[in-house]
Short mmCIF file of C-alpha atoms in Angstrom, two decimals:
data_model
loop_
_atom_site.label_atom_id
_atom_site.label_comp_id
_atom_site.label_asym_id
_atom_site.label_seq_id
_atom_site.Cartn_x
_atom_site.Cartn_y
_atom_site.Cartn_z
CA MET A 787 -48.86 -45.38 91.23
CA ARG A 788 -47.43 -44.79 87.90
CA THR A 789 -44.86 -42.07 87.29
CA ARG A 790 -44.90 -40.12 83.97
CA ARG A 791 -41.94 -39.73 81.95
CA PRO A 792 -40.95 -36.57 81.51
CA ARG A 793 -41.75 -34.99 78.07
CA ARG A 794 -38.90 -34.76 75.60
CA ALA A 795 -38.26 -31.16 74.84
CA MET A 796 -38.97 -29.79 71.44
CA SER A 797 -35.78 -30.18 69.64
CA GLY A 798 -36.43 -27.93 66.40
CA ALA A 799 -37.49 -29.27 62.99
CA PRO A 800 -39.79 -32.28 62.82
CA ASP A 801 -38.51 -35.58 61.69
CA LYS A 802 -40.08 -35.57 58.35
CA ALA A 803 -38.83 -34.12 55.37
CA PRO A 804 -39.60 -30.25 54.98
CA ARG A 805 -42.61 -29.22 52.62
CA ALA A 806 -40.95 -28.75 49.06
CA TRP A 807 -44.12 -27.92 47.26
CA GLN A 808 -46.23 -24.46 46.97
CA ARG A 809 -50.06 -24.70 46.50
CA MET A 810 -51.20 -22.30 43.88
CA LEU A 811 -54.69 -20.25 43.57
CA SER A 812 -55.81 -22.77 40.86
CA GLY A 813 -55.38 -25.46 43.65
CA ARG A 814 -52.36 -26.91 41.96
CA ARG A 815 -49.90 -28.22 44.25
CA LEU A 816 -46.40 -27.75 42.50
CA ASP A 817 -43.37 -29.91 43.55
CA LEU A 818 -40.13 -27.68 43.31
CA LEU A 819 -38.16 -30.67 43.23
CA ASP A 820 -39.91 -33.00 41.08
CA PRO A 821 -42.21 -30.64 39.28
CA SER A 822 -45.19 -32.04 37.16
CA PRO A 823 -46.43 -30.51 33.97
CA LEU A 824 -49.70 -31.54 35.18
CA ASP A 825 -49.61 -29.12 38.23
CA VAL A 826 -48.53 -26.11 35.82
CA GLU A 827 -51.49 -23.59 34.68
CA ILE A 828 -50.54 -20.28 32.74
CA ALA A 829 -52.96 -18.46 34.98
CA ASP A 830 -50.86 -19.49 38.05
CA ILE A 831 -47.62 -18.28 36.09
CA ALA A 832 -49.18 -14.95 35.02
CA HIS A 833 -50.47 -14.27 38.36
CA GLY A 834 -47.01 -14.90 39.98
CA LEU A 835 -45.02 -12.97 37.62
CA ALA A 836 -47.05 -9.97 37.59
CA ARG A 837 -46.50 -9.87 41.49
CA VAL A 838 -42.57 -10.37 41.30
CA ALA A 839 -40.35 -7.52 41.19
CA ARG A 840 -37.47 -7.22 38.87
CA TRP A 841 -34.24 -5.59 39.96
CA ASN A 842 -35.60 -6.39 43.73
CA GLY A 843 -38.05 -3.59 43.40
CA GLN A 844 -35.35 -1.29 43.32
CA THR A 845 -36.77 0.79 40.30
CA ILE A 846 -38.72 4.06 39.66
CA GLY A 847 -42.40 4.64 39.81
CA PRO A 848 -45.46 3.85 41.75
CA HIS A 849 -45.45 0.27 40.64
CA ILE A 850 -42.59 -2.46 40.78
CA PHE A 851 -41.38 -3.33 37.26
CA SER A 852 -42.46 -7.02 37.44
CA VAL A 853 -41.34 -10.33 35.44
CA ALA A 854 -44.60 -10.48 33.69
CA GLN A 855 -44.03 -7.15 32.15
CA HIS A 856 -40.07 -7.68 31.56
CA SER A 857 -41.06 -10.93 29.91
CA LEU A 858 -43.48 -9.16 27.37
CA LEU A 859 -40.77 -6.53 27.01
CA VAL A 860 -38.26 -9.38 26.07
CA ASP A 861 -40.78 -10.89 23.55
CA ALA A 862 -41.60 -7.47 21.57
CA ILE A 863 -37.60 -6.96 21.30
CA ALA A 864 -37.33 -10.50 20.22
CA GLU A 865 -39.87 -9.53 17.50
CA HIS A 866 -38.07 -6.78 16.30
CA VAL A 867 -34.49 -8.28 16.48
CA HIS A 868 -35.57 -12.02 15.47
CA PRO A 869 -38.52 -11.38 13.08
CA ASP A 870 -38.25 -14.94 11.81
CA LEU A 871 -39.18 -16.68 15.01
CA ASP A 872 -42.63 -18.49 14.69
CA ALA A 873 -45.13 -18.78 17.25
CA ARG A 874 -43.91 -21.88 19.11
CA ALA A 875 -40.38 -19.72 19.63
CA ARG A 876 -41.97 -16.55 20.71
CA LEU A 877 -43.72 -18.43 23.34
CA VAL A 878 -40.55 -19.90 24.52
CA VAL A 879 -39.23 -16.32 24.46
CA LEU A 880 -42.22 -15.28 26.55
CA LEU A 881 -41.95 -18.10 28.83
CA HIS A 882 -38.06 -17.60 29.68
CA ASP A 883 -38.27 -16.40 32.88
CA ALA A 884 -41.61 -18.27 34.15
CA PRO A 885 -39.85 -20.64 36.70
CA GLU A 886 -39.63 -17.19 38.50
CA TYR A 887 -43.35 -17.49 39.36
CA VAL A 888 -42.32 -20.13 42.05
CA ILE A 889 -38.84 -19.18 42.93
CA GLY A 890 -38.80 -15.64 42.47
CA ASP A 891 -36.22 -13.31 40.70
CA MET A 892 -33.03 -13.35 42.26
CA ILE A 893 -30.41 -10.76 40.88
CA SER A 894 -27.59 -12.23 38.98
CA PRO A 895 -24.99 -11.95 42.08
CA PHE A 896 -27.32 -13.78 44.48
CA LYS A 897 -27.77 -16.57 41.58
CA ALA A 898 -23.56 -16.68 41.15
CA VAL A 899 -23.51 -17.15 45.41
CA LEU A 900 -26.12 -20.00 45.19
CA GLY A 901 -24.46 -21.85 42.46
CA GLY A 902 -25.87 -25.28 40.79
CA ASN A 903 -28.55 -26.26 43.05
CA TYR A 904 -30.63 -23.00 42.20
CA LYS A 905 -29.83 -23.90 38.52
CA ASP A 906 -30.95 -27.35 39.01
CA VAL A 907 -34.12 -26.17 40.18
CA GLU A 908 -34.81 -23.65 37.53
CA ARG A 909 -34.12 -26.06 34.80
CA ARG A 910 -36.46 -28.55 36.00
CA LEU A 911 -39.06 -26.05 36.92
CA ALA A 912 -38.65 -24.64 33.01
CA ALA A 913 -38.77 -28.33 31.37
CA ALA A 914 -42.04 -28.90 33.22
CA ILE A 915 -43.45 -25.62 32.15
CA HIS A 916 -42.55 -26.24 28.37
CA LEU A 917 -44.01 -29.93 28.46
CA ARG A 918 -47.35 -28.28 30.27
CA PHE A 919 -47.64 -26.18 26.70
CA GLY A 920 -46.44 -28.59 24.19
CA LEU A 921 -42.79 -27.16 23.92
CA PRO A 922 -39.29 -29.32 23.83
CA ALA A 923 -38.48 -29.56 27.51
CA THR A 924 -35.16 -28.39 26.49
CA THR A 925 -34.69 -25.29 24.22
CA PRO A 926 -32.55 -25.39 21.02
CA ALA A 927 -29.11 -23.74 21.61
CA ALA A 928 -30.13 -21.19 18.70
CA LEU A 929 -33.25 -20.17 20.56
CA VAL A 930 -31.63 -19.96 23.70
CA ARG A 931 -29.14 -17.29 22.05
CA ALA A 932 -31.70 -15.40 20.55
CA THR A 933 -33.74 -15.09 23.79
CA LYS A 934 -30.41 -14.06 25.83
CA ARG A 935 -29.89 -11.36 23.06
CA ALA A 936 -33.44 -9.91 23.57
CA ASP A 937 -32.90 -10.51 27.35
CA ARG A 938 -29.74 -8.60 27.51
CA ILE A 939 -31.17 -5.46 25.63
CA ALA A 940 -33.87 -5.54 27.76
CA ALA A 941 -31.80 -5.51 31.10
CA PHE A 942 -29.76 -2.58 29.40
CA LEU A 943 -33.02 -0.74 28.99
CA GLU A 944 -34.37 -1.45 32.55
CA ALA A 945 -31.15 -0.52 34.09
CA THR A 946 -31.10 2.58 32.18
CA ARG A 947 -34.72 3.84 32.26
CA LEU A 948 -35.57 2.72 35.70
CA ALA A 949 -32.86 1.10 37.96
CA GLY A 950 -30.69 4.29 37.95
CA PHE A 951 -27.56 2.88 35.86
CA ALA A 952 -25.36 5.28 34.25
CA ARG A 953 -25.44 4.26 30.30
CA GLU A 954 -21.49 3.58 30.97
CA GLU A 955 -22.26 0.96 33.79
CA ALA A 956 -24.96 -0.57 31.86
CA LEU A 957 -22.85 -0.86 28.60
CA ARG A 958 -20.10 -2.60 30.58
CA PHE A 959 -22.62 -5.39 32.09
CA PHE A 960 -25.19 -5.80 29.31
CA GLY A 961 -23.66 -4.96 26.14
CA ARG A 962 -24.61 -2.32 23.49
CA PRO A 963 -28.23 -2.52 22.80
CA ALA A 964 -29.45 -2.72 19.19
CA PRO A 965 -31.83 -0.19 17.75
CA LEU A 966 -35.16 -0.64 18.24
CA PRO A 967 -38.75 1.44 17.22
CA PRO A 968 -40.07 3.77 19.73
CA THR A 969 -43.08 1.16 20.34
CA ILE A 970 -40.83 -0.36 22.37
CA ASP A 971 -41.02 2.32 24.92
CA ARG A 972 -44.52 1.58 25.82
CA PHE A 973 -43.22 -1.53 27.75
CA LEU A 974 -41.14 0.57 30.17
CA ALA A 975 -43.62 2.44 32.13
CA PRO A 976 -44.22 0.30 35.43
CA TRP A 977 -47.71 -1.55 35.39
CA SER A 978 -49.91 -2.54 37.96
CA ALA A 979 -49.96 -6.14 38.79
CA ASP A 980 -53.64 -6.58 37.11
CA GLU A 981 -52.16 -4.91 33.92
CA ALA A 982 -49.32 -7.13 33.76
CA GLU A 983 -51.32 -10.16 34.34
CA THR A 984 -53.75 -9.43 31.95
CA ARG A 985 -51.41 -8.21 29.26
CA PHE A 986 -49.32 -11.34 29.98
CA LEU A 987 -52.13 -13.69 29.75
CA ALA A 988 -53.31 -11.87 26.27
CA ARG A 989 -50.09 -12.50 24.75
CA PHE A 990 -50.09 -16.10 25.89
CA ASP A 991 -53.52 -16.56 24.46
CA ALA A 992 -52.45 -14.87 20.98
CA LEU A 993 -49.60 -17.14 20.52
CA VAL A 994 -51.28 -20.24 21.66
CA PRO A 995 -54.40 -21.62 19.20
CA SER A 996 -57.46 -22.38 21.11
CA PRO A 997 -58.31 -25.95 20.80
#
């Protein structure tokens, strides 16, 4: 009579490597470690960014202030501060936080803790997104500076209008903002996720000519 060997106890993680991809609502399967432009869809980006909260959700109002809305705010500021940017450059500005549709919006202090690994993943995702929409994988330095300037102005406005920062505190962290027209204010009342998604897609369509 044969005796059964006792089963080995489960030791935790399986032998195979952990899953490093995310399935999107479009059906695409995006690999975070080796993202392909072919797996990037603007509908997935807009949907995800409209549901990712800026400031870890620590903002006033009945809705989160989403990364999609932030992206439109930065785009509107850049249009005022840098009126010479063409449509392709404006598309880069609109997509400046697009990797966050996969990896979320981590606040700057936490990014500093994570260090280089986070930045490497973010860079690879940004390159794949840019290539998907016919943009250079690496953004020219002048455009990086223009985008960062608009981004810091947006951060100052969000910090003081939505996230509870005193003006003096925001000035220390984000610098002094440029004068802006009153039309910018409409981007600072948090929208619903559906509205943010719809507006983001509309702006994308305005910047990308139909084939």
